[in-house]
Coordinates of C-alpha atoms and ligand atoms in Angstrom, one line a residue:
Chain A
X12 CA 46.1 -44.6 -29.1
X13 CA 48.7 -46.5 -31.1
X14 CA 48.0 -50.4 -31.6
X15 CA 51.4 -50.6 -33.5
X16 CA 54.6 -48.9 -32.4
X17 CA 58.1 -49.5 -33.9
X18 CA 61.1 -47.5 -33.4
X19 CA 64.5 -47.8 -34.5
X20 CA 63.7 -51.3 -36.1
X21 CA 66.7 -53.3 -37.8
X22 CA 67.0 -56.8 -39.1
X23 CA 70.3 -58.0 -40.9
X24 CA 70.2 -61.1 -42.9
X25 CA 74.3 -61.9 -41.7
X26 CA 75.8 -58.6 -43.6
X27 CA 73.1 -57.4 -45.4
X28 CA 70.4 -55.0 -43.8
X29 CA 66.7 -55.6 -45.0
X30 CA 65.5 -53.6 -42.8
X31 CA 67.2 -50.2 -41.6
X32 CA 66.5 -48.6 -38.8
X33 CA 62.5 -47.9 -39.4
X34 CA 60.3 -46.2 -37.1
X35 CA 56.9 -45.3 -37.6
X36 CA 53.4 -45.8 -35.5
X37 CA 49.9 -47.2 -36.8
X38 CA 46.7 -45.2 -35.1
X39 CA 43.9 -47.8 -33.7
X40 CA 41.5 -48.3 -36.0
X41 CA 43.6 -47.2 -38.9
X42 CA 44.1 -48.1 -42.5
X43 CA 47.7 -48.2 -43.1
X44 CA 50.3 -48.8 -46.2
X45 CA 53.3 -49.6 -46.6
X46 CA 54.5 -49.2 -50.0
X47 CA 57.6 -49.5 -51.8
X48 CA 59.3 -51.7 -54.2
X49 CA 60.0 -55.7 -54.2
X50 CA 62.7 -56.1 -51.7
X51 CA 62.1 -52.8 -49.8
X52 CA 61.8 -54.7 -46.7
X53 CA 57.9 -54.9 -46.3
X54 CA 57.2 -58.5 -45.4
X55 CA 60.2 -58.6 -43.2
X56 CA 58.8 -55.9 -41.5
X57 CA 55.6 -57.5 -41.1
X58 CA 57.2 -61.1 -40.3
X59 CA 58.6 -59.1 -37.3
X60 CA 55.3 -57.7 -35.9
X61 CA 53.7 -60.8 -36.1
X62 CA 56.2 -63.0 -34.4
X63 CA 57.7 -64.5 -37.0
X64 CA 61.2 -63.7 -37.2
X65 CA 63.2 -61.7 -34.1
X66 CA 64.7 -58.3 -35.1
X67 CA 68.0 -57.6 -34.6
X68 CA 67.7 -54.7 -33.1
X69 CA 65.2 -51.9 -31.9
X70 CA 62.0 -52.0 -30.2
X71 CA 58.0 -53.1 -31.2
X72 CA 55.2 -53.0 -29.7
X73 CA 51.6 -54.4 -30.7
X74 CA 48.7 -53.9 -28.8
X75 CA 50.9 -53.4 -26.2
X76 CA 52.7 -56.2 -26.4
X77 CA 56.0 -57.1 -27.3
X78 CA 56.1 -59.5 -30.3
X79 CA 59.2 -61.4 -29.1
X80 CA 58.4 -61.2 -25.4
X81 CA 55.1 -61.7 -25.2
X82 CA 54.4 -63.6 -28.4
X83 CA 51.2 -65.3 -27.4
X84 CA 49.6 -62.0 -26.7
X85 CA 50.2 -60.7 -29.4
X86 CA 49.2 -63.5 -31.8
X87 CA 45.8 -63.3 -30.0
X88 CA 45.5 -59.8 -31.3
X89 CA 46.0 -60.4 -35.2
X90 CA 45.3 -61.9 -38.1
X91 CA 47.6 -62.1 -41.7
X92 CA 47.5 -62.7 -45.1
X93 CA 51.0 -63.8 -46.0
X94 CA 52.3 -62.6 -49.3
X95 CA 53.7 -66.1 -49.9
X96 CA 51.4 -69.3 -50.3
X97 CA 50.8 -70.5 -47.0
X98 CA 47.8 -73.2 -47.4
X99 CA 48.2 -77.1 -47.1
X100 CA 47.9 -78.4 -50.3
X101 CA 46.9 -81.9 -49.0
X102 CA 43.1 -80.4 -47.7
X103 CA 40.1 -79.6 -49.3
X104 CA 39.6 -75.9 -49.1
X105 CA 36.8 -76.2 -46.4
X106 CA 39.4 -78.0 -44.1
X107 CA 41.8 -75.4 -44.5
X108 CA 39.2 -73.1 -43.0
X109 CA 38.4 -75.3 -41.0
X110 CA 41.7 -75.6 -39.6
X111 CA 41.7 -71.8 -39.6
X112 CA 38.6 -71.2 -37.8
X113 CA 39.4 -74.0 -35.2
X114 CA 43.5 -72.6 -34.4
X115 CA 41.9 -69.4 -33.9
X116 CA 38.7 -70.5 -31.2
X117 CA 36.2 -69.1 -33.7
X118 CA 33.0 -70.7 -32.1
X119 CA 31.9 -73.6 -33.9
X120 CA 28.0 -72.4 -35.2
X121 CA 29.8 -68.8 -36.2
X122 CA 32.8 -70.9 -38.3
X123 CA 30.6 -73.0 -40.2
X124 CA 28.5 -69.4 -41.1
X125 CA 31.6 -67.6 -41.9
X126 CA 33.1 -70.4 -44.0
X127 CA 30.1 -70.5 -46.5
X128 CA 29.9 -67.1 -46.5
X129 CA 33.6 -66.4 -47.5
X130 CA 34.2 -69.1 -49.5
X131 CA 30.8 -67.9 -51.4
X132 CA 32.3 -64.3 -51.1
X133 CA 35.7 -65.3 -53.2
X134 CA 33.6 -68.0 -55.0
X135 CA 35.4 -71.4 -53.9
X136 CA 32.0 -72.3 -52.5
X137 CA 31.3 -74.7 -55.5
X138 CA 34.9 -75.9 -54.9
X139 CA 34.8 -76.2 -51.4
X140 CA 35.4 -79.9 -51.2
X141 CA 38.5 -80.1 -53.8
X142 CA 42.0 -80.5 -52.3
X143 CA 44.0 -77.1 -52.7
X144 CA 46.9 -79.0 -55.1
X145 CA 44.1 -79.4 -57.6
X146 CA 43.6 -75.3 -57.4
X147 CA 44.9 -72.2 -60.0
X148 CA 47.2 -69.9 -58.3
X149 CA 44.1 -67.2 -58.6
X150 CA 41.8 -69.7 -56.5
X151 CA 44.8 -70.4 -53.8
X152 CA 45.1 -67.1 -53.6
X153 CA 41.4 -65.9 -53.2
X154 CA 41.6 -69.0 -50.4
X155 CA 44.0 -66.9 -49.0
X156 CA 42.6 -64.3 -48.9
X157 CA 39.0 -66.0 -47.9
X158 CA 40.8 -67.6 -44.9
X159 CA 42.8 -64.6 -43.4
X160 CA 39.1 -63.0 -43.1
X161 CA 38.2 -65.7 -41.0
X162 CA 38.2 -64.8 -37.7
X163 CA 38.1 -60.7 -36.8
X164 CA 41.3 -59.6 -34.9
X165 CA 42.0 -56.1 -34.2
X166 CA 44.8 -55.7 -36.5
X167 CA 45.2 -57.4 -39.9
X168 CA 48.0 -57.5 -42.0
X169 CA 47.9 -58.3 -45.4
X170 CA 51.1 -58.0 -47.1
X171 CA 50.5 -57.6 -51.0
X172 CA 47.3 -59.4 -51.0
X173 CA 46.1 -58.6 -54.3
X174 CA 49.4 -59.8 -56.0
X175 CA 48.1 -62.3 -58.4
X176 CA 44.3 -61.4 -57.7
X177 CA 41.7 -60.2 -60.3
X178 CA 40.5 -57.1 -60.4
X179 CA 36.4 -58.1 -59.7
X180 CA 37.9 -59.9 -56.3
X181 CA 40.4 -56.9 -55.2
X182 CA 37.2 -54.7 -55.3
X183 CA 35.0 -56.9 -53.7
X184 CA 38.1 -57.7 -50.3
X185 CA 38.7 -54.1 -50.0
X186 CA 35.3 -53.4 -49.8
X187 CA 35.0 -55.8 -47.1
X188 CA 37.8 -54.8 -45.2
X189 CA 36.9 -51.1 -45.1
X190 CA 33.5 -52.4 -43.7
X191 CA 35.3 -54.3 -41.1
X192 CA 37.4 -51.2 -40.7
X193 CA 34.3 -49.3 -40.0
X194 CA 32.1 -51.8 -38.0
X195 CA 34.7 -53.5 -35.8
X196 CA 37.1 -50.9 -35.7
X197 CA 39.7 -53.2 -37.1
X198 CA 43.1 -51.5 -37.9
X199 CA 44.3 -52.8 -41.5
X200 CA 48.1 -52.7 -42.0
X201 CA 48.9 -53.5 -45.9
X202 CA 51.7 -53.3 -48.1
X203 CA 51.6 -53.1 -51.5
X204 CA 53.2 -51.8 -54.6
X205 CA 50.7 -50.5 -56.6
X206 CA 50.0 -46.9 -55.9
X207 CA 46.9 -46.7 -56.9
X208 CA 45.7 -49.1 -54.3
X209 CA 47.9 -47.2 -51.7
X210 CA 46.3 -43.7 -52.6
X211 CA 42.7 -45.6 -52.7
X212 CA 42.3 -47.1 -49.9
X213 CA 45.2 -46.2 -47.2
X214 CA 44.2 -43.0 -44.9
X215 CA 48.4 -42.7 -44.3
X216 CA 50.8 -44.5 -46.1
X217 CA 54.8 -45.2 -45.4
X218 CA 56.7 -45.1 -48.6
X219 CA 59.7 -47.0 -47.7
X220 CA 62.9 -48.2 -50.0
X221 CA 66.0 -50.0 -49.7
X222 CA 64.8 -50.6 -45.8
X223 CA 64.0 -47.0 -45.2
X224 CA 61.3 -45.3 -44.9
X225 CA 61.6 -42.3 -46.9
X226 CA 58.3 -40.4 -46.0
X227 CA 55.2 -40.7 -44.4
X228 CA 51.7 -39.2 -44.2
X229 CA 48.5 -39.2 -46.2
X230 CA 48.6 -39.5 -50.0
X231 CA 47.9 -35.6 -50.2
X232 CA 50.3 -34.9 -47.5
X233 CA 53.1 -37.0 -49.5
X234 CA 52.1 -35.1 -52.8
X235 CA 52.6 -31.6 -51.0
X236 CA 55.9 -32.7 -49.8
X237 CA 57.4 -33.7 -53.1
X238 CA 55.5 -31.1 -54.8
X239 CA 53.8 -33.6 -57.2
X240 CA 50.3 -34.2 -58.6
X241 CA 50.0 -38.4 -58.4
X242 CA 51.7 -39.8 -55.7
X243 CA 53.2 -41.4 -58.5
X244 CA 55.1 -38.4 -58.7
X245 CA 55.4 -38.1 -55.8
X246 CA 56.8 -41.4 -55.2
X247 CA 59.8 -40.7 -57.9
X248 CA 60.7 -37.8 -56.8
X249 CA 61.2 -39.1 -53.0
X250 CA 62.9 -42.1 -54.5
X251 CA 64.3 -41.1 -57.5
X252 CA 63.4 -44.0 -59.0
X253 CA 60.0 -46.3 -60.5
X254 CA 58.4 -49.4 -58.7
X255 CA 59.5 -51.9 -60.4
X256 CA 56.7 -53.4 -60.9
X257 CA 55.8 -57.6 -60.1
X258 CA 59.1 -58.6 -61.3
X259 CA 58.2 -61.5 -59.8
X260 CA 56.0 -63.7 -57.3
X261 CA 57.3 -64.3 -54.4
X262 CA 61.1 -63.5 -53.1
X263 CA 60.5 -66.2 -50.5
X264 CA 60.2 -69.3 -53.2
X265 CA 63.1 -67.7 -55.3
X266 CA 65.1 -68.3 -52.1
X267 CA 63.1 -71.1 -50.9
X268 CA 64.6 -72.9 -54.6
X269 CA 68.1 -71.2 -54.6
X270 CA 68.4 -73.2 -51.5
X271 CA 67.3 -76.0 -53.1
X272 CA 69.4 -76.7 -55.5
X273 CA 72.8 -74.9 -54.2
X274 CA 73.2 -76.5 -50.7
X275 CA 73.5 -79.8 -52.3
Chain B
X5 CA 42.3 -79.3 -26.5
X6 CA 40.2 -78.4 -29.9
X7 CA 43.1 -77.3 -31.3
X8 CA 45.2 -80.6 -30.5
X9 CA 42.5 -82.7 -32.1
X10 CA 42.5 -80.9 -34.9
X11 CA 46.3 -81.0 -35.5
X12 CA 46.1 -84.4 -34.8
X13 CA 43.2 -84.6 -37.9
X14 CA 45.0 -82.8 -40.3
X15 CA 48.1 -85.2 -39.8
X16 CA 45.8 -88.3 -40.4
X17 CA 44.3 -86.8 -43.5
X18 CA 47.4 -86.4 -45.2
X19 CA 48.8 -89.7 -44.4
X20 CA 45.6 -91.0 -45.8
X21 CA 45.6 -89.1 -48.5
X22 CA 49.2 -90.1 -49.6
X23 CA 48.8 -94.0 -50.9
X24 CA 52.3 -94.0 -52.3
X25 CA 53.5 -93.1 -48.5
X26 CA 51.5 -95.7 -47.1
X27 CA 52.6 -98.2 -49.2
X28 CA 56.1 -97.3 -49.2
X29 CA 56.5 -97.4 -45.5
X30 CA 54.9 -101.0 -45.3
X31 CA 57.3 -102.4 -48.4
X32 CA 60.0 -101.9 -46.8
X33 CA 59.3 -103.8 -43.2
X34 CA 57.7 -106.9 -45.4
X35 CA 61.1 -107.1 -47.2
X36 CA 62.8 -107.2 -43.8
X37 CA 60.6 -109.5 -42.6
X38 CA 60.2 -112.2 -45.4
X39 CA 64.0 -111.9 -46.6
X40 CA 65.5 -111.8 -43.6
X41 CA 63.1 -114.8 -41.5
X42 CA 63.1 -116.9 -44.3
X43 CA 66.9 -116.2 -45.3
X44 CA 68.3 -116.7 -41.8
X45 CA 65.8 -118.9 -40.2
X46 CA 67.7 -122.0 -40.4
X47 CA 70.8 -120.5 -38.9
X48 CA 68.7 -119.0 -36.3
X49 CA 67.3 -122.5 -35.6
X50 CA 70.8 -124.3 -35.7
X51 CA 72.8 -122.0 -33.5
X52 CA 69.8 -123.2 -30.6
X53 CA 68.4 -119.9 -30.6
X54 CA 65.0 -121.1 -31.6
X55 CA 62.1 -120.0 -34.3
X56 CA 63.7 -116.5 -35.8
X57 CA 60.2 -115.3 -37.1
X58 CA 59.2 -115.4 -33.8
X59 CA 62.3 -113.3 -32.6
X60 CA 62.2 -110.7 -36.0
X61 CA 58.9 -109.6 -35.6
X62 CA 58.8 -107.7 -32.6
X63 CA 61.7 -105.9 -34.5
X64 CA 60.2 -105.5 -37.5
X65 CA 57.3 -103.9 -35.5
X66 CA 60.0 -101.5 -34.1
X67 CA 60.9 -101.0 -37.2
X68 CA 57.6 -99.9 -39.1
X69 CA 57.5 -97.4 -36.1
X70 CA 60.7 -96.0 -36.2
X71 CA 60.8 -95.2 -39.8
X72 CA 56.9 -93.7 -40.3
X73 CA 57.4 -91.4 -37.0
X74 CA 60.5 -90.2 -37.8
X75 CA 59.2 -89.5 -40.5
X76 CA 56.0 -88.0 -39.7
X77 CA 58.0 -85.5 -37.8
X78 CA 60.2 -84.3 -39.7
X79 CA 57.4 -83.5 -42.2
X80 CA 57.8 -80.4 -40.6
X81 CA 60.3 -79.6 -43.4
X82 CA 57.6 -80.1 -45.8
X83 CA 55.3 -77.6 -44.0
X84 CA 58.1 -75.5 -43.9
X85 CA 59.0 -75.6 -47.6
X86 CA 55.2 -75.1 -48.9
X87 CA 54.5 -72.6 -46.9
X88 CA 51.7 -74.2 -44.4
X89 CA 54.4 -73.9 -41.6
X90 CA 53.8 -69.8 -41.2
X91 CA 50.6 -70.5 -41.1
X92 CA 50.0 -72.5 -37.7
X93 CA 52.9 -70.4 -36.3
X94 CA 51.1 -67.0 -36.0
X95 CA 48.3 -69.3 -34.3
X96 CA 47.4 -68.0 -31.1
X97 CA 48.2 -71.4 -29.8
X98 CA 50.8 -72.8 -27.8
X99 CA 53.9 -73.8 -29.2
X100 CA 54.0 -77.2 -27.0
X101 CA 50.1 -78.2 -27.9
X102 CA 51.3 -77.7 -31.9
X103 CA 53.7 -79.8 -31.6
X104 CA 51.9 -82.4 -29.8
X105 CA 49.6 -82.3 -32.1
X106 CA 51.3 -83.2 -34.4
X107 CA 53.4 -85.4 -32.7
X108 CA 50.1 -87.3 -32.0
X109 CA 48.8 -87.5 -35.5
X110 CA 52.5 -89.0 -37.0
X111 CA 52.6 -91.3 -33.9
X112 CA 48.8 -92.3 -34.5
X113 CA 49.9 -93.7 -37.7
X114 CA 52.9 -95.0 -36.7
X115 CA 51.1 -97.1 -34.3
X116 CA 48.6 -98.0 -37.3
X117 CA 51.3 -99.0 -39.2
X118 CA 53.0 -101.2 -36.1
X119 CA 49.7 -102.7 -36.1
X120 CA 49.7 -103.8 -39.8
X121 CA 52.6 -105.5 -39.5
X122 CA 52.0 -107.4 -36.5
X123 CA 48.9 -108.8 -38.2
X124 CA 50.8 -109.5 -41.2
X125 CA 53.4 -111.4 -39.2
X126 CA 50.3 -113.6 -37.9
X127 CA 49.9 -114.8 -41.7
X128 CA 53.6 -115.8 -42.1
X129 CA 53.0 -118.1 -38.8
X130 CA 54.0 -115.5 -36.2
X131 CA 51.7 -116.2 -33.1
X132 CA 52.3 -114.3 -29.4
X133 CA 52.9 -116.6 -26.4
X134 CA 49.6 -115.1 -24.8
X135 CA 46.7 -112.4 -26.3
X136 CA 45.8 -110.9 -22.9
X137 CA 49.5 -108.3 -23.2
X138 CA 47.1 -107.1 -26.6
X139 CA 47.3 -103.7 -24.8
X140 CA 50.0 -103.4 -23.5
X141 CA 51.9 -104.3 -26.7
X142 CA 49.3 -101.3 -28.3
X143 CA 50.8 -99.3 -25.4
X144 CA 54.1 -99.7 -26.0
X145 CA 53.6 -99.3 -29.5
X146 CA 52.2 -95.8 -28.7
X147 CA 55.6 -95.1 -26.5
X148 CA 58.2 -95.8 -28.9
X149 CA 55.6 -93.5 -31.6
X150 CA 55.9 -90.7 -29.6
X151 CA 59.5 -90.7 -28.7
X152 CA 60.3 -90.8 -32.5
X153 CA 58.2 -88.3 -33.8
X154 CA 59.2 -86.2 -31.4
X155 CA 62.8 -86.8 -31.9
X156 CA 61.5 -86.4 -35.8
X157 CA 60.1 -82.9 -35.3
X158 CA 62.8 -81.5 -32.8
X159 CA 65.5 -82.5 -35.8
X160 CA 63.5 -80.9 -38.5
X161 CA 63.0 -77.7 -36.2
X162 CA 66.6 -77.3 -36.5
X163 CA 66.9 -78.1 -40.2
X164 CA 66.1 -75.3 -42.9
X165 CA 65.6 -77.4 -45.8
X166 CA 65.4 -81.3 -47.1
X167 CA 68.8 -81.7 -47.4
X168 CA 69.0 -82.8 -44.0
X169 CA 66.9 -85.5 -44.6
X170 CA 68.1 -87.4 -45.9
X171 CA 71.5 -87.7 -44.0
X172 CA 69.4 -88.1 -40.5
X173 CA 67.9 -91.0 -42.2
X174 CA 71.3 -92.3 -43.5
X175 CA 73.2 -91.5 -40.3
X176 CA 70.5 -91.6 -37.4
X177 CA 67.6 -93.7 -38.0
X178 CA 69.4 -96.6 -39.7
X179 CA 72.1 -97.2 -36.9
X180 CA 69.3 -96.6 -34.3
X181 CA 67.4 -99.3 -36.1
X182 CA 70.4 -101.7 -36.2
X183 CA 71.8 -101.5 -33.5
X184 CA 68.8 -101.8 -31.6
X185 CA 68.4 -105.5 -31.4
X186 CA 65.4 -105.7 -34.1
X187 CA 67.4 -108.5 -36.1
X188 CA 70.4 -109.8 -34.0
X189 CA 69.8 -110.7 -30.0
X190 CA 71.8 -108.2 -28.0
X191 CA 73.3 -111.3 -25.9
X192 CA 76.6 -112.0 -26.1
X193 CA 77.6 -109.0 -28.0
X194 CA 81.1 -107.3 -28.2
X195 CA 81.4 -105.1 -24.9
X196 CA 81.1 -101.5 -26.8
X197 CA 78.5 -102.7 -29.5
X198 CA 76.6 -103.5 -26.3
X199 CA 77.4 -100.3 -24.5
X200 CA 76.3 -98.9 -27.8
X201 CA 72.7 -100.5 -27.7
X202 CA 72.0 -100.1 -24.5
X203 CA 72.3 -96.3 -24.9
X204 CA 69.7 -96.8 -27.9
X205 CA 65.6 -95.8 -27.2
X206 CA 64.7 -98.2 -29.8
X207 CA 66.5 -101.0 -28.2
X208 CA 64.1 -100.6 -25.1
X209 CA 60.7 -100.4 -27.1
X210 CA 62.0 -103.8 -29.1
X211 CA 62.9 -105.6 -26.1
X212 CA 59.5 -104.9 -24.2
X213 CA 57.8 -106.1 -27.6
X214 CA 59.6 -109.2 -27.2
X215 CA 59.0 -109.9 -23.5
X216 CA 55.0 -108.8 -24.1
X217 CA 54.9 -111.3 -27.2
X218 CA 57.5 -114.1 -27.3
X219 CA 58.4 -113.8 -23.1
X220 CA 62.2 -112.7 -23.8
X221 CA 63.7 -109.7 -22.8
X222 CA 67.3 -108.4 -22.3
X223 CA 66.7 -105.4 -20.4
X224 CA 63.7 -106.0 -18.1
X225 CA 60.2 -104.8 -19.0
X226 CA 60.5 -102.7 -16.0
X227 CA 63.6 -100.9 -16.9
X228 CA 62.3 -100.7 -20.9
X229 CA 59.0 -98.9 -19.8
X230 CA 60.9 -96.9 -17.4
X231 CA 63.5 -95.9 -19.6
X232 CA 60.9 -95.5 -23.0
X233 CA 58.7 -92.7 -20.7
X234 CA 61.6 -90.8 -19.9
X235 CA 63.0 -90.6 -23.5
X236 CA 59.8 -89.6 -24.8
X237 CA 59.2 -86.5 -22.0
X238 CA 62.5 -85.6 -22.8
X239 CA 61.8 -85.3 -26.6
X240 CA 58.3 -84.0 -26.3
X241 CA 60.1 -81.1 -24.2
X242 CA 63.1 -80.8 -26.6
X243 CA 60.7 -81.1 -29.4
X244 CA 58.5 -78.0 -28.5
X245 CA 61.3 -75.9 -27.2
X246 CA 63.1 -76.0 -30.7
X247 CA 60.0 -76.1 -32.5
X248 CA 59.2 -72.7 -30.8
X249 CA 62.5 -71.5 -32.1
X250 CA 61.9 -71.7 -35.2
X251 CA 61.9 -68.6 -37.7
X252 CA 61.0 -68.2 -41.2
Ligands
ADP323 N1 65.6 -65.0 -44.7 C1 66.3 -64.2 -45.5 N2 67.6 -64.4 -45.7 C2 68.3 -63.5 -46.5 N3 67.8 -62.4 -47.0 C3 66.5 -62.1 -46.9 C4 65.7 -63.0 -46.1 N4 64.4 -62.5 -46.1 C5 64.5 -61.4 -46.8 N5 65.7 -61.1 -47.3 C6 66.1 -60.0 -48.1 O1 65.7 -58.8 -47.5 C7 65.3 -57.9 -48.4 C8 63.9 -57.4 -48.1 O2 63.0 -58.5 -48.4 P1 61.4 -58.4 -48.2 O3 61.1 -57.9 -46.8 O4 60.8 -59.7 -48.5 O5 61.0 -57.3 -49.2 P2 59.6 -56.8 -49.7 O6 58.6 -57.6 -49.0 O7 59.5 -55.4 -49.5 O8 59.5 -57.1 -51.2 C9 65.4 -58.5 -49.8 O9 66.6 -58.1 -50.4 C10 65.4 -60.0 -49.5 O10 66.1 -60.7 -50.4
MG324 MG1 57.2 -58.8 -49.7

């Protein structure tokens, strides 16, 4: 009844370990969390499971499949909002779905329905024609967001996918995912590091630190365990220390401009 | 299929959509070709070699094509860098139709460009000993634009970042280009600057321009086909095998 199974789960970056040893399992149909600070090891986590980066070591399983193995399988079975931008600038924001819909096989009558209704949905629909470099980073982001909805997958990730996003918007997508959670059955895996959201909307959540994962279970669960009232609580007293909160956007473009201007 | 078109698309749109890029890579093959046909033109015609704008323009073509596919694949950096990259990688898709998607689209306008050129050659006085090779010339074209942007996109597979750029260019594309024939004829050359060419793609795609449009060739047509199909299968292959390794 698992759709995602990962034991003993390790990726170094040369020396250093992002991700330590992890195992844990996500139910089918599930609405799943991982939370923990900026540079716990959530998106590499997730850039394992969906194919994007090999792990060093251990063993995961999606759907069945083995993301490394049988990678084309498995990309057949999900869909992701990366935490990162990940739209070409150079399109309008239709042709980005577009793009989206057609990568994916959406059929064609369906795509063209979906794409008003989502870019309607995260209001771009006005917009719809403007090339994406012309955007705010809160409309890129609701495109985002707009686009990973596109087609329905069995599993979704969405890693930190209301960084950045307004509060009217973050209602309105996790009201629609918990929809799709309920109609299609779709398992949601997130990550995230505001507990609030966690507590919300995840029915078990993976707190997980320094490329651990300290504890895992439902928000009340958690709570018990550390003997806390807000998970909050709970949270420092399993870590011994606060989320620190959006230091910054995106780890990836820090590197991604380290890179730039050292290597020259 | 669907999903190769649409590769194919999004690489046209964004060539379209850069004018600075389109002008840039059509600059720099006019310069060639006005500097260099009206510079050594009268040496050309001295030393019995006959009408040198006849002889350049097949390697400017070459050159137009070289440059914009190489560089059309290697915008794979690019993708990389903004992001866009993850996002056709977690497509259910396979890794070989991406990148010949792609490879189609930067070849597409690498051929546009090849096309430009020629036509702007006809203004300077350039004319083809026969129109009926039209085709043929297109086809060939279409050759030499897929072998480069393949050989664009499996170099940027194996790049992380622009550095790399601009050294390929520096230290690739620019001896491919001249020692490929496109300016100098390769007869008569110094035993290893010959050995050299011969073992050149580009050298093959200039040579069957010339014996389609001017009725010279060095190699054969034959033999430049031959050799032109071969190069561009192996690239297409090496192309999608790296692009597949790829990790972000
Ligand atoms: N490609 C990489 N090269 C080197 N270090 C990396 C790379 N990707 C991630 N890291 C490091 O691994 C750690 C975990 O990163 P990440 O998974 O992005 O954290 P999170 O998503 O939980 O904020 C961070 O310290 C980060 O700097
Ligand atoms: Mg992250």
């Amino acid at each position: 009844m698992n759709i995602i199974e990962v034991k003993n789960l390790v990726k170094k970056f040369g020396d250093f370990i992002a991700v330590d040893n992890i195992s844990f399992d996500v139910k089918r149909g599930e609405i799943f969390a991982f939370l923990g600070p900026n540079g716990a090891g959530k998106s590499t986590t997730i850039k394992m499971l969906t194919t994007l980066l090999n792990p060093t070591s251990g063993s995961l399983l999606l759907d069945g499949n083995n993301p490394v193995l049988d990678s084309n399988k498995v990309r057949k079975s999900f869909g992701i909002v990366f935490q990162d931008p990940s739209l070409d600038d150079e399109l309008t924001a239709w042709e980005n779905m577009e793009f989206h819909g057609v990568l994916y096989d959406v059929p064609k009558k369906l795509r063209r329905e979906r794409i008003e209704y989502l870019l309607k949905f995260v209001e771009l629909w006005d917009r719809k024609n403007s090339l994406v470099k012309e955007f705010s980073g809160g409309m890129k982001r609701r495109l985002e967001i707009a686009r990973g909805l596109l087609h329905h997958p069995k599993i979704i990730f969405l890693d930190e996918p209301t960084l950045g996003l307004d509060p009217q918007t973050r209602n309105h997508m996790w009201n629609y995912l918990k929809e799709l959670n309920k109609n299609e059955g779709t398992t949601i895996f997130f990550t995230t590091h505001y507990m609030e959201e966690a507590e919300k909307i995840a029915q078990r959540i993976s707190i997980i630190d320094n490329g651990k994962i300290i504890a895992s279970g439902t928000a009340e669960e958690l709570k018990t365990k550390a003997n806390a009232k807000s998970l909050e609580e709970a949270f420092l007293s399993l870590t011994g220390k606060t989320i620190r909160n959006e230091d910054t956007g995106s780890k990836d473009s820090m590197r991604m401009h380290r890179r730039m201007w050292t290597k020259r | 299929m669907k999903t190769i078109y649409i590769l194919w698309l999004r690489q046209l749109k964004r060539y379209v959509r850069s004018k600075s890029r389109m002008i840039g890579s059509l600059a720099q093959p006019l310069l060639f070709l006005v500097s260099l046909s009206f510079g050594f033109g009268p040496i050309f015609q001295k030393a019995g070699d006959g009408n040198y704008l006849n002889f350049l323009v097949p390697g400017i073509i070459g050159m137009s094509i070289i440059f914009s596919a190489v560089f059309s694949g290697m915008e794979i950096i690019w993708d990389r860098q903004f992001g866009f990259l993850k996002e056709t990688l977690v497509a259910p898709v396979s890794r070989f139709n991406i990148m010949f998607g792609r490879t189609l689209g930067g070849a597409t306008m690498s051929v546009a460009q090849g096309l430009i050129v020629f036509f702007i050659s006809l203004f300077l006085g350039f004319r083809p000993t026969s129109w009926i090779i039209f085709p043929f010339v297109l086809l060939v074209m279409f050759l030499v634009a897929i072998l480069f942007t393949a050989l664009g996109t499996m170099i940027a597979s194996l790049l992380e970042d622009m550095q790399g750029f601009q050294l390929i260019i520096n230290f690739l594309v620019m001896p491919l280009f001249f020692l490929s024939g496109a300016i100098f004829p390769l007869q008569g050359l110094p035993k290893a600057l010959s050995i050299i060419s011969s073992l050149d793609p580009l050298a093959y795609g200039i040579d069957a321009f010339r014996s389609l449009l001017i009725n010279v060739t060095h190699f054969g047509l034959g033999t430049d086909i031959l050799v032109l199909s071969i190069t561009s299968l192996i690239f297409l292959g090496l192309g999608s095998y790296f692009f597949s390794k790829i990790q972000i």
